[in-house]
Amino acid sequence: MAEAVATRELTYVGAIAEAAHTVLAEQDTAFVAGEDVAGAGGVFGSYRGLLDAYGEERVIDTPISEEGIVGLAVGAAATGLRPIIDIMFMDFMGECMDEIANQMAKMRYMFGGSASLPITIVTMSGGGMNMAAQHSQSLEAWICHLPGLKVVAPATPHDAKGLIIAASRDDNPVFVVLNKLSLRNTGEVPEDSYEVPIGKARTVREGSDLTIVTYSRMVHEATTAAEALAEEGIDSEVIDLRSLQPMDTEAMVASVQKTHRAIVVHEAVRFGGLGGEIASQIQELAFDYLDAPVARIGAPFSPVPFAANLEQAWLPNAPKIVAAAKELLGSE
Amino acid sequence: MQPDDDTLRDIHRRMVRIRVFETEAGKLAEAGRIPGALHLYVGQEAVAAGIMAHLSADDWITSTHRGHGHLIAKGGAFDRMFAELFGRATGYCRGKGGSMHISNMELGMLGANGIVGAGPPIAVGAAFTAKYRKTDRVAVTFFGDGASNEGSFHEAANMAALYKLPALFVCENNGYGEYTAQANHQAIVDVADRAAGYGMPGVIVDGMDAVAVYEAAGAALERARAGEGPTLLECKTYRFFDHVGVRGMGLSYRTDAELEEWQKRDPIHMFEERLAELGVLSQEQAAEVHDGIMAEVQAGIEFAEQSPVPDVATLLDDVYA
């Protein structure tokens, strides 16, 4: 697929901002609302320049009222607009979970299909920045459990832009779960408008000995691990799910059918995390192909600690993936 | 804004439509013919009727768990409403919502709601659309004294006032949050006092007096449509039936004497006396209105009972667009 598209290096946060500009340029009914999104351009810089370009009617600073913000989006979407709302840290979902779980996710179904809720919810997840227990979580399992919501988690600048644009064009509520430790990462990003399809995984690296299924920032840790494993003669395939709800079951099953082993990696706490769902799907659909139980790597069952050494010990990382891969291969 | 004679008759009709529908729905629920929980609106009719007389299908409302009355006053059809309560495919929500989620987007009715206090933030969003599109539409959110203790109400009130949105916050203070008396759930007597905290007018009106409701709502809606922002309108009213159903669970949270005292101020009886005195509608004409509506209700029930249940094949329809 060698398309002649003009790309250039952009940061992850630059790609987010470019997506926001693109969406407001393309859709008259789209607006951005959230805490500090207008005057400040977003606390992470995600909306830099947006207020100047589109004005205060379409780029709106809100009070610190997450339930009010999500409710605003539900009501505005149900009546014909296409809101993009920012929930600054994913940890703040506790403040607005009713409007997410009982209103936004269910309104269409409860109303027999008469309502559409084209809402994009942009939020930040992840640790590694000494932000401690209430600003570092990866809570995607909460929202993937709710029928009616879509959830994507881009790992790269390219996918961040393309998934935000895809979310904005989708007629369902879509959570775009971004990663704050990736904000300064760079990558090739097309200048034009484009979509990364929701529900499609990406094979980051092909391999034959095992499959690492992951998403968000852990894609980079998995890639680093795969390179280290390659030096020891272990050939890993890395699958970046990109989309968590819906999930590209087909892609991961096809990979496992080839490699016969799988490790699922996410930064979220392991117990009750998406890794359990992914491992189950693989075992249900590719049991006969598996040479070993599906391994799962996630954070230990504790809040995210503050002290740098504790936080580093808590986070899943490449060395932990390497160790798990070796154990998996040695377990035959 | 005084209602003219046609408006008076219109308000009367809306009130009677609610009363007859709810009374018959209550009987069906107690007889076990309607499944699930019904929160009935009998006693509070003057509020929905007096306000909805100002609205068109282009204006939006959010409702509560006690939502039938709001939908009826907004123009809901009995046949499709009963079909929804019966869980039939012909219901407004194709049997997927039931009493607590009954809605009609075409009538601008953004849903009854099973979550106390969930409506105000949604109404703020609808009012935002009205302003964003530079229309003169309004969004009205109905909620109770109990919901005024939810954070959602406070966040919504603050945002509506901050953005000067065309919204009307209608607190139907019926004296009880579920089974808990107002004095035991908040330290204030007038919920309208809370308006001051958000920089919007707070107005108190007799919620049993449809004309008083109509006039107060008219002023607030005129203000909203003129871009001057929201109002909190508190309507003092009373629930003649129990929190759920008619006699409910027979809990001893209020006295018969209190109920009887309020029933002396039945909003429909008072209004009919007034219309007769004014020569707008005689007692005989009022009785004809009741009879006509009863016939329509019975036809609605028959329609619902003869309607098919939803096909199980539709179970997963409309989870996503």
PDB file of N, CA and C in Angstrom, chain A residues 127-198:
ATOM      1  N   GLY A 127       0.685   5.832  33.678  1.00  0.00           N
ATOM      2  CA  GLY A 127       1.590   6.308  34.714  1.00  0.00           C
ATOM      3  C   GLY A 127       2.976   6.599  34.166  1.00  0.00           C
ATOM      4  N   GLY A 128       3.939   6.659  35.106  1.00  0.00           N
ATOM      5  CA  GLY A 128       5.325   6.892  34.720  1.00  0.00           C
ATOM      6  C   GLY A 128       5.753   8.336  34.829  1.00  0.00           C
ATOM      7  N   MET A 129       4.877   9.193  35.374  1.00  0.00           N
ATOM      8  CA  MET A 129       5.197  10.620  35.456  1.00  0.00           C
ATOM      9  C   MET A 129       5.120  11.136  36.891  1.00  0.00           C
ATOM     10  N   ASN A 130       5.191  10.229  37.863  1.00  0.00           N
ATOM     11  CA  ASN A 130       5.119  10.625  39.277  1.00  0.00           C
ATOM     12  C   ASN A 130       3.853  11.407  39.590  1.00  0.00           C
ATOM     13  N   MET A 131       2.762  11.017  38.959  1.00  0.00           N
ATOM     14  CA  MET A 131       1.495  11.712  39.196  1.00  0.00           C
ATOM     15  C   MET A 131       0.656  10.994  40.257  1.00  0.00           C
ATOM     16  N   ALA A 132       1.163   9.885  40.757  1.00  0.00           N
ATOM     17  CA  ALA A 132       0.550   9.161  41.874  1.00  0.00           C
ATOM     18  C   ALA A 132      -0.808   8.533  41.530  1.00  0.00           C
ATOM     19  N   ALA A 133      -1.508   8.155  42.576  1.00  0.00           N
ATOM     20  CA  ALA A 133      -2.603   7.179  42.434  1.00  0.00           C
ATOM     21  C   ALA A 133      -3.840   7.682  41.699  1.00  0.00           C
ATOM     22  N   GLN A 134      -4.076   9.005  41.699  1.00  0.00           N
ATOM     23  CA  GLN A 134      -5.325   9.512  41.108  1.00  0.00           C
ATOM     24  C   GLN A 134      -5.137  10.198  39.759  1.00  0.00           C
ATOM     25  N   HIS A 135      -3.925  10.167  39.227  1.00  0.00           N
ATOM     26  CA  HIS A 135      -3.683  10.795  37.921  1.00  0.00           C
ATOM     27  C   HIS A 135      -2.856   9.888  37.011  1.00  0.00           C
ATOM     28  N   SER A 136      -2.885   8.599  37.254  1.00  0.00           N
ATOM     29  CA  SER A 136      -1.982   7.699  36.519  1.00  0.00           C
ATOM     30  C   SER A 136      -2.644   6.408  36.051  1.00  0.00           C
ATOM     31  N   GLN A 137      -3.926   6.275  36.288  1.00  0.00           N
ATOM     32  CA  GLN A 137      -4.541   4.963  36.073  1.00  0.00           C
ATOM     33  C   GLN A 137      -4.850   4.676  34.604  1.00  0.00           C
ATOM     34  N   SER A 138      -5.006   3.393  34.338  1.00  0.00           N
ATOM     35  CA  SER A 138      -5.454   2.907  33.029  1.00  0.00           C
ATOM     36  C   SER A 138      -6.760   2.156  33.270  1.00  0.00           C
ATOM     37  N   LEU A 139      -7.866   2.858  33.112  1.00  0.00           N
ATOM     38  CA  LEU A 139      -9.166   2.325  33.517  1.00  0.00           C
ATOM     39  C   LEU A 139     -10.021   1.896  32.331  1.00  0.00           C
ATOM     40  N   GLU A 140      -9.371   1.551  31.218  1.00  0.00           N
ATOM     41  CA  GLU A 140     -10.133   1.224  30.013  1.00  0.00           C
ATOM     42  C   GLU A 140     -11.082   0.046  30.196  1.00  0.00           C
ATOM     43  N   ALA A 141     -10.771  -0.845  31.137  1.00  0.00           N
ATOM     44  CA  ALA A 141     -11.672  -1.992  31.338  1.00  0.00           C
ATOM     45  C   ALA A 141     -13.055  -1.522  31.796  1.00  0.00           C
ATOM     46  N   TRP A 142     -13.094  -0.436  32.560  1.00  0.00           N
ATOM     47  CA  TRP A 142     -14.398   0.073  33.018  1.00  0.00           C
ATOM     48  C   TRP A 142     -15.323   0.353  31.833  1.00  0.00           C
ATOM     49  N   ILE A 143     -14.776   1.018  30.838  1.00  0.00           N
ATOM     50  CA  ILE A 143     -15.643   1.482  29.744  1.00  0.00           C
ATOM     51  C   ILE A 143     -15.817   0.427  28.647  1.00  0.00           C
ATOM     52  N   CYS A 144     -14.847  -0.480  28.523  1.00  0.00           N
ATOM     53  CA  CYS A 144     -15.019  -1.554  27.537  1.00  0.00           C
ATOM     54  C   CYS A 144     -16.125  -2.509  27.975  1.00  0.00           C
ATOM     55  N   HIS A 145     -16.473  -2.469  29.244  1.00  0.00           N
ATOM     56  CA  HIS A 145     -17.500  -3.366  29.791  1.00  0.00           C
ATOM     57  C   HIS A 145     -18.905  -2.833  29.524  1.00  0.00           C
ATOM     58  N   LEU A 146     -19.029  -1.642  28.945  1.00  0.00           N
ATOM     59  CA  LEU A 146     -20.333  -1.007  28.783  1.00  0.00           C
ATOM     60  C   LEU A 146     -20.814  -1.075  27.339  1.00  0.00           C
ATOM     61  N   PRO A 147     -21.818  -1.928  27.068  1.00  0.00           N
ATOM     62  CA  PRO A 147     -22.372  -1.968  25.709  1.00  0.00           C
ATOM     63  C   PRO A 147     -22.859  -0.582  25.297  1.00  0.00           C
ATOM     64  N   GLY A 148     -22.534  -0.191  24.084  1.00  0.00           N
ATOM     65  CA  GLY A 148     -22.936   1.126  23.582  1.00  0.00           C
ATOM     66  C   GLY A 148     -21.768   2.073  23.408  1.00  0.00           C
ATOM     67  N   LEU A 149     -20.645   1.760  24.053  1.00  0.00           N
ATOM     68  CA  LEU A 149     -19.466   2.617  23.908  1.00  0.00           C
ATOM     69  C   LEU A 149     -18.443   1.938  23.009  1.00  0.00           C
ATOM     70  N   LYS A 150     -17.682   2.752  22.288  1.00  0.00           N
ATOM     71  CA  LYS A 150     -16.490   2.266  21.607  1.00  0.00           C
ATOM     72  C   LYS A 150     -15.275   2.856  22.318  1.00  0.00           C
ATOM     73  N   VAL A 151     -14.164   2.118  22.272  1.00  0.00           N
ATOM     74  CA  VAL A 151     -12.968   2.554  22.985  1.00  0.00           C
ATOM     75  C   VAL A 151     -11.751   2.290  22.111  1.00  0.00           C
ATOM     76  N   VAL A 152     -10.964   3.331  21.893  1.00  0.00           N
ATOM     77  CA  VAL A 152      -9.712   3.162  21.164  1.00  0.00           C
ATOM     78  C   VAL A 152      -8.561   3.689  22.014  1.00  0.00           C
ATOM     79  N   ALA A 153      -7.355   3.166  21.770  1.00  0.00           N
ATOM     80  CA  ALA A 153      -6.194   3.533  22.589  1.00  0.00           C
ATOM     81  C   ALA A 153      -4.952   3.598  21.703  1.00  0.00           C
ATOM     82  N   PRO A 154      -4.756   4.716  21.019  1.00  0.00           N
ATOM     83  CA  PRO A 154      -3.643   4.798  20.069  1.00  0.00           C
ATOM     84  C   PRO A 154      -2.272   4.840  20.753  1.00  0.00           C
ATOM     85  N   ALA A 155      -1.323   4.153  20.107  1.00  0.00           N
ATOM     86  CA  ALA A 155       0.046   4.116  20.638  1.00  0.00           C
ATOM     87  C   ALA A 155       0.948   5.137  19.951  1.00  0.00           C
ATOM     88  N   THR A 156       0.624   5.513  18.735  1.00  0.00           N
ATOM     89  CA  THR A 156       1.535   6.340  17.935  1.00  0.00           C
ATOM     90  C   THR A 156       0.875   7.658  17.522  1.00  0.00           C
ATOM     91  N   PRO A 157       1.682   8.646  17.134  1.00  0.00           N
ATOM     92  CA  PRO A 157       1.113   9.893  16.619  1.00  0.00           C
ATOM     93  C   PRO A 157       0.196   9.646  15.417  1.00  0.00           C
ATOM     94  N   HIS A 158       0.615   8.772  14.527  1.00  0.00           N
ATOM     95  CA  HIS A 158      -0.201   8.451  13.354  1.00  0.00           C
ATOM     96  C   HIS A 158      -1.588   7.956  13.752  1.00  0.00           C
ATOM     97  N   ASP A 159      -1.617   7.026  14.690  1.00  0.00           N
ATOM     98  CA  ASP A 159      -2.897   6.442  15.087  1.00  0.00           C
ATOM     99  C   ASP A 159      -3.708   7.400  15.953  1.00  0.00           C
ATOM    100  N   ALA A 160      -3.018   8.254  16.707  1.00  0.00           N
ATOM    101  CA  ALA A 160      -3.745   9.230  17.524  1.00  0.00           C
ATOM    102  C   ALA A 160      -4.566  10.146  16.624  1.00  0.00           C
ATOM    103  N   LYS A 161      -3.951  10.679  15.599  1.00  0.00           N
ATOM    104  CA  LYS A 161      -4.679  11.573  14.690  1.00  0.00           C
ATOM    105  C   LYS A 161      -5.785  10.810  13.958  1.00  0.00           C
ATOM    106  N   GLY A 162      -5.425   9.667  13.407  1.00  0.00           N
ATOM    107  CA  GLY A 162      -6.395   8.928  12.596  1.00  0.00           C
ATOM    108  C   GLY A 162      -7.556   8.378  13.397  1.00  0.00           C
ATOM    109  N   LEU A 163      -7.321   8.016  14.645  1.00  0.00           N
ATOM    110  CA  LEU A 163      -8.410   7.478  15.463  1.00  0.00           C
ATOM    111  C   LEU A 163      -9.302   8.593  16.003  1.00  0.00           C
ATOM    112  N   ILE A 164      -8.720   9.757  16.296  1.00  0.00           N
ATOM    113  CA  ILE A 164      -9.576  10.877  16.733  1.00  0.00           C
ATOM    114  C   ILE A 164     -10.491  11.297  15.584  1.00  0.00           C
ATOM    115  N   ILE A 165      -9.947  11.352  14.376  1.00  0.00           N
ATOM    116  CA  ILE A 165     -10.793  11.719  13.224  1.00  0.00           C
ATOM    117  C   ILE A 165     -11.859  10.655  12.991  1.00  0.00           C
ATOM    118  N   ALA A 166     -11.476   9.384  13.091  1.00  0.00           N
ATOM    119  CA  ALA A 166     -12.465   8.308  12.913  1.00  0.00           C
ATOM    120  C   ALA A 166     -13.544   8.390  13.994  1.00  0.00           C
ATOM    121  N   ALA A 167     -13.136   8.666  15.227  1.00  0.00           N
ATOM    122  CA  ALA A 167     -14.098   8.773  16.330  1.00  0.00           C
ATOM    123  C   ALA A 167     -15.086   9.897  16.069  1.00  0.00           C
ATOM    124  N   SER A 168     -14.573  11.012  15.561  1.00  0.00           N
ATOM    125  CA  SER A 168     -15.439  12.174  15.343  1.00  0.00           C
ATOM    126  C   SER A 168     -16.460  11.926  14.237  1.00  0.00           C
ATOM    127  N   ARG A 169     -16.166  11.007  13.343  1.00  0.00           N
ATOM    128  CA  ARG A 169     -17.092  10.713  12.239  1.00  0.00           C
ATOM    129  C   ARG A 169     -18.024   9.555  12.576  1.00  0.00           C
ATOM    130  N   ASP A 170     -17.773   8.889  13.690  1.00  0.00           N
ATOM    131  CA  ASP A 170     -18.590   7.746  14.091  1.00  0.00           C
ATOM    132  C   ASP A 170     -19.874   8.257  14.743  1.00  0.00           C
ATOM    133  N   ASP A 171     -20.977   7.576  14.522  1.00  0.00           N
ATOM    134  CA  ASP A 171     -22.246   8.016  15.102  1.00  0.00           C
ATOM    135  C   ASP A 171     -22.496   7.461  16.494  1.00  0.00           C
ATOM    136  N   ASN A 172     -21.461   6.883  17.099  1.00  0.00           N
ATOM    137  CA  ASN A 172     -21.561   6.355  18.458  1.00  0.00           C
ATOM    138  C   ASN A 172     -20.625   7.118  19.383  1.00  0.00           C
ATOM    139  N   PRO A 173     -20.839   7.008  20.688  1.00  0.00           N
ATOM    140  CA  PRO A 173     -19.851   7.568  21.617  1.00  0.00           C
ATOM    141  C   PRO A 173     -18.547   6.771  21.537  1.00  0.00           C
ATOM    142  N   VAL A 174     -17.451   7.452  21.306  1.00  0.00           N
ATOM    143  CA  VAL A 174     -16.155   6.786  21.210  1.00  0.00           C
ATOM    144  C   VAL A 174     -15.193   7.433  22.204  1.00  0.00           C
ATOM    145  N   PHE A 175     -14.641   6.622  23.074  1.00  0.00           N
ATOM    146  CA  PHE A 175     -13.582   7.093  23.968  1.00  0.00           C
ATOM    147  C   PHE A 175     -12.240   6.957  23.256  1.00  0.00           C
ATOM    148  N   VAL A 176     -11.491   8.040  23.210  1.00  0.00           N
ATOM    149  CA  VAL A 176     -10.120   7.979  22.709  1.00  0.00           C
ATOM    150  C   VAL A 176      -9.215   8.073  23.936  1.00  0.00           C
ATOM    151  N   VAL A 177      -8.692   6.924  24.332  1.00  0.00           N
ATOM    152  CA  VAL A 177      -7.869   6.858  25.536  1.00  0.00           C
ATOM    153  C   VAL A 177      -6.417   7.087  25.120  1.00  0.00           C
ATOM    154  N   LEU A 178      -5.922   8.270  25.426  1.00  0.00           N
ATOM    155  CA  LEU A 178      -4.558   8.638  25.045  1.00  0.00           C
ATOM    156  C   LEU A 178      -3.609   8.334  26.192  1.00  0.00           C
ATOM    157  N   ASN A 179      -2.323   8.424  25.909  1.00  0.00           N
ATOM    158  CA  ASN A 179      -1.331   8.098  26.930  1.00  0.00           C
ATOM    159  C   ASN A 179      -0.428   9.291  27.188  1.00  0.00           C
ATOM    160  N   LYS A 180      -0.401   9.725  28.444  1.00  0.00           N
ATOM    161  CA  LYS A 180       0.291  10.995  28.733  1.00  0.00           C
ATOM    162  C   LYS A 180       1.807  10.869  28.700  1.00  0.00           C
ATOM    163  N   LEU A 181       2.338   9.673  28.922  1.00  0.00           N
ATOM    164  CA  LEU A 181       3.796   9.508  28.866  1.00  0.00           C
ATOM    165  C   LEU A 181       4.297   9.473  27.419  1.00  0.00           C
ATOM    166  N   SER A 182       3.365   9.354  26.482  1.00  0.00           N
ATOM    167  CA  SER A 182       3.737   9.298  25.065  1.00  0.00           C
ATOM    168  C   SER A 182       3.672  10.655  24.376  1.00  0.00           C
ATOM    169  N   LEU A 183       3.318  11.697  25.112  1.00  0.00           N
ATOM    170  CA  LEU A 183       3.011  12.992  24.476  1.00  0.00           C
ATOM    171  C   LEU A 183       4.147  13.529  23.608  1.00  0.00           C
ATOM    172  N   ARG A 184       5.381  13.292  24.048  1.00  0.00           N
ATOM    173  CA  ARG A 184       6.533  13.831  23.292  1.00  0.00           C
ATOM    174  C   ARG A 184       7.097  12.827  22.294  1.00  0.00           C
ATOM    175  N   ASN A 185       6.530  11.643  22.245  1.00  0.00           N
ATOM    176  CA  ASN A 185       6.981  10.680  21.227  1.00  0.00           C
ATOM    177  C   ASN A 185       6.753  11.257  19.841  1.00  0.00           C
ATOM    178  N   THR A 186       7.614  10.897  18.909  1.00  0.00           N
ATOM    179  CA  THR A 186       7.424  11.399  17.553  1.00  0.00           C
ATOM    180  C   THR A 186       7.185  10.250  16.583  1.00  0.00           C
ATOM    181  N   GLY A 187       6.613  10.613  15.445  1.00  0.00           N
ATOM    182  CA  GLY A 187       6.369   9.619  14.404  1.00  0.00           C
ATOM    183  C   GLY A 187       5.898  10.310  13.142  1.00  0.00           C
ATOM    184  N   GLU A 188       5.882   9.555  12.053  1.00  0.00           N
ATOM    185  CA  GLU A 188       5.432  10.088  10.765  1.00  0.00           C
ATOM    186  C   GLU A 188       3.908  10.220  10.784  1.00  0.00           C
ATOM    187  N   VAL A 189       3.443  11.408  10.424  1.00  0.00           N
ATOM    188  CA  VAL A 189       1.993  11.660  10.414  1.00  0.00           C
ATOM    189  C   VAL A 189       1.621  12.330   9.094  1.00  0.00           C
ATOM    190  N   PRO A 190       0.660  11.789   8.368  1.00  0.00           N
ATOM    191  CA  PRO A 190       0.214  12.447   7.134  1.00  0.00           C
ATOM    192  C   PRO A 190      -0.348  13.842   7.409  1.00  0.00           C
ATOM    193  N   GLU A 191      -0.103  14.748   6.476  1.00  0.00           N
ATOM    194  CA  GLU A 191      -0.614  16.110   6.639  1.00  0.00           C
ATOM    195  C   GLU A 191      -2.121  16.157   6.438  1.00  0.00           C
ATOM    196  N   ASP A 192      -2.616  15.333   5.551  1.00  0.00           N
ATOM    197  CA  ASP A 192      -4.039  15.380   5.219  1.00  0.00           C
ATOM    198  C   ASP A 192      -4.894  14.715   6.283  1.00  0.00           C
ATOM    199  N   SER A 193      -6.189  14.852   6.076  1.00  0.00           N
ATOM    200  CA  SER A 193      -7.157  14.190   6.937  1.00  0.00           C
ATOM    201  C   SER A 193      -7.234  12.709   6.569  1.00  0.00           C
ATOM    202  N   TYR A 194      -7.267  11.842   7.562  1.00  0.00           N
ATOM    203  CA  TYR A 194      -7.382  10.400   7.286  1.00  0.00           C
ATOM    204  C   TYR A 194      -7.966   9.724   8.521  1.00  0.00           C
ATOM    205  N   GLU A 195      -8.533   8.562   8.307  1.00  0.00           N
ATOM    206  CA  GLU A 195      -9.064   7.771   9.419  1.00  0.00           C
ATOM    207  C   GLU A 195      -8.223   6.519   9.627  1.00  0.00           C
ATOM    208  N   VAL A 196      -8.009   6.165  10.867  1.00  0.00           N
ATOM    209  CA  VAL A 196      -7.567   4.818  11.207  1.00  0.00           C
ATOM    210  C   VAL A 196      -8.840   4.075  11.585  1.00  0.00           C
ATOM    211  N   PRO A 197      -9.167   3.003  10.887  1.00  0.00           N
ATOM    212  CA  PRO A 197     -10.464   2.360  11.143  1.00  0.00           C
ATOM    213  C   PRO A 197     -10.588   1.827  12.566  1.00  0.00           C
ATOM    214  N   ILE A 198     -11.724   2.118  13.190  1.00  0.00           N
ATOM    215  CA  ILE A 198     -11.985   1.615  14.539  1.00  0.00           C
ATOM    216  C   ILE A 198     -12.272   0.119  14.439  1.00  0.00           C
TER     217      ILE A 198
END
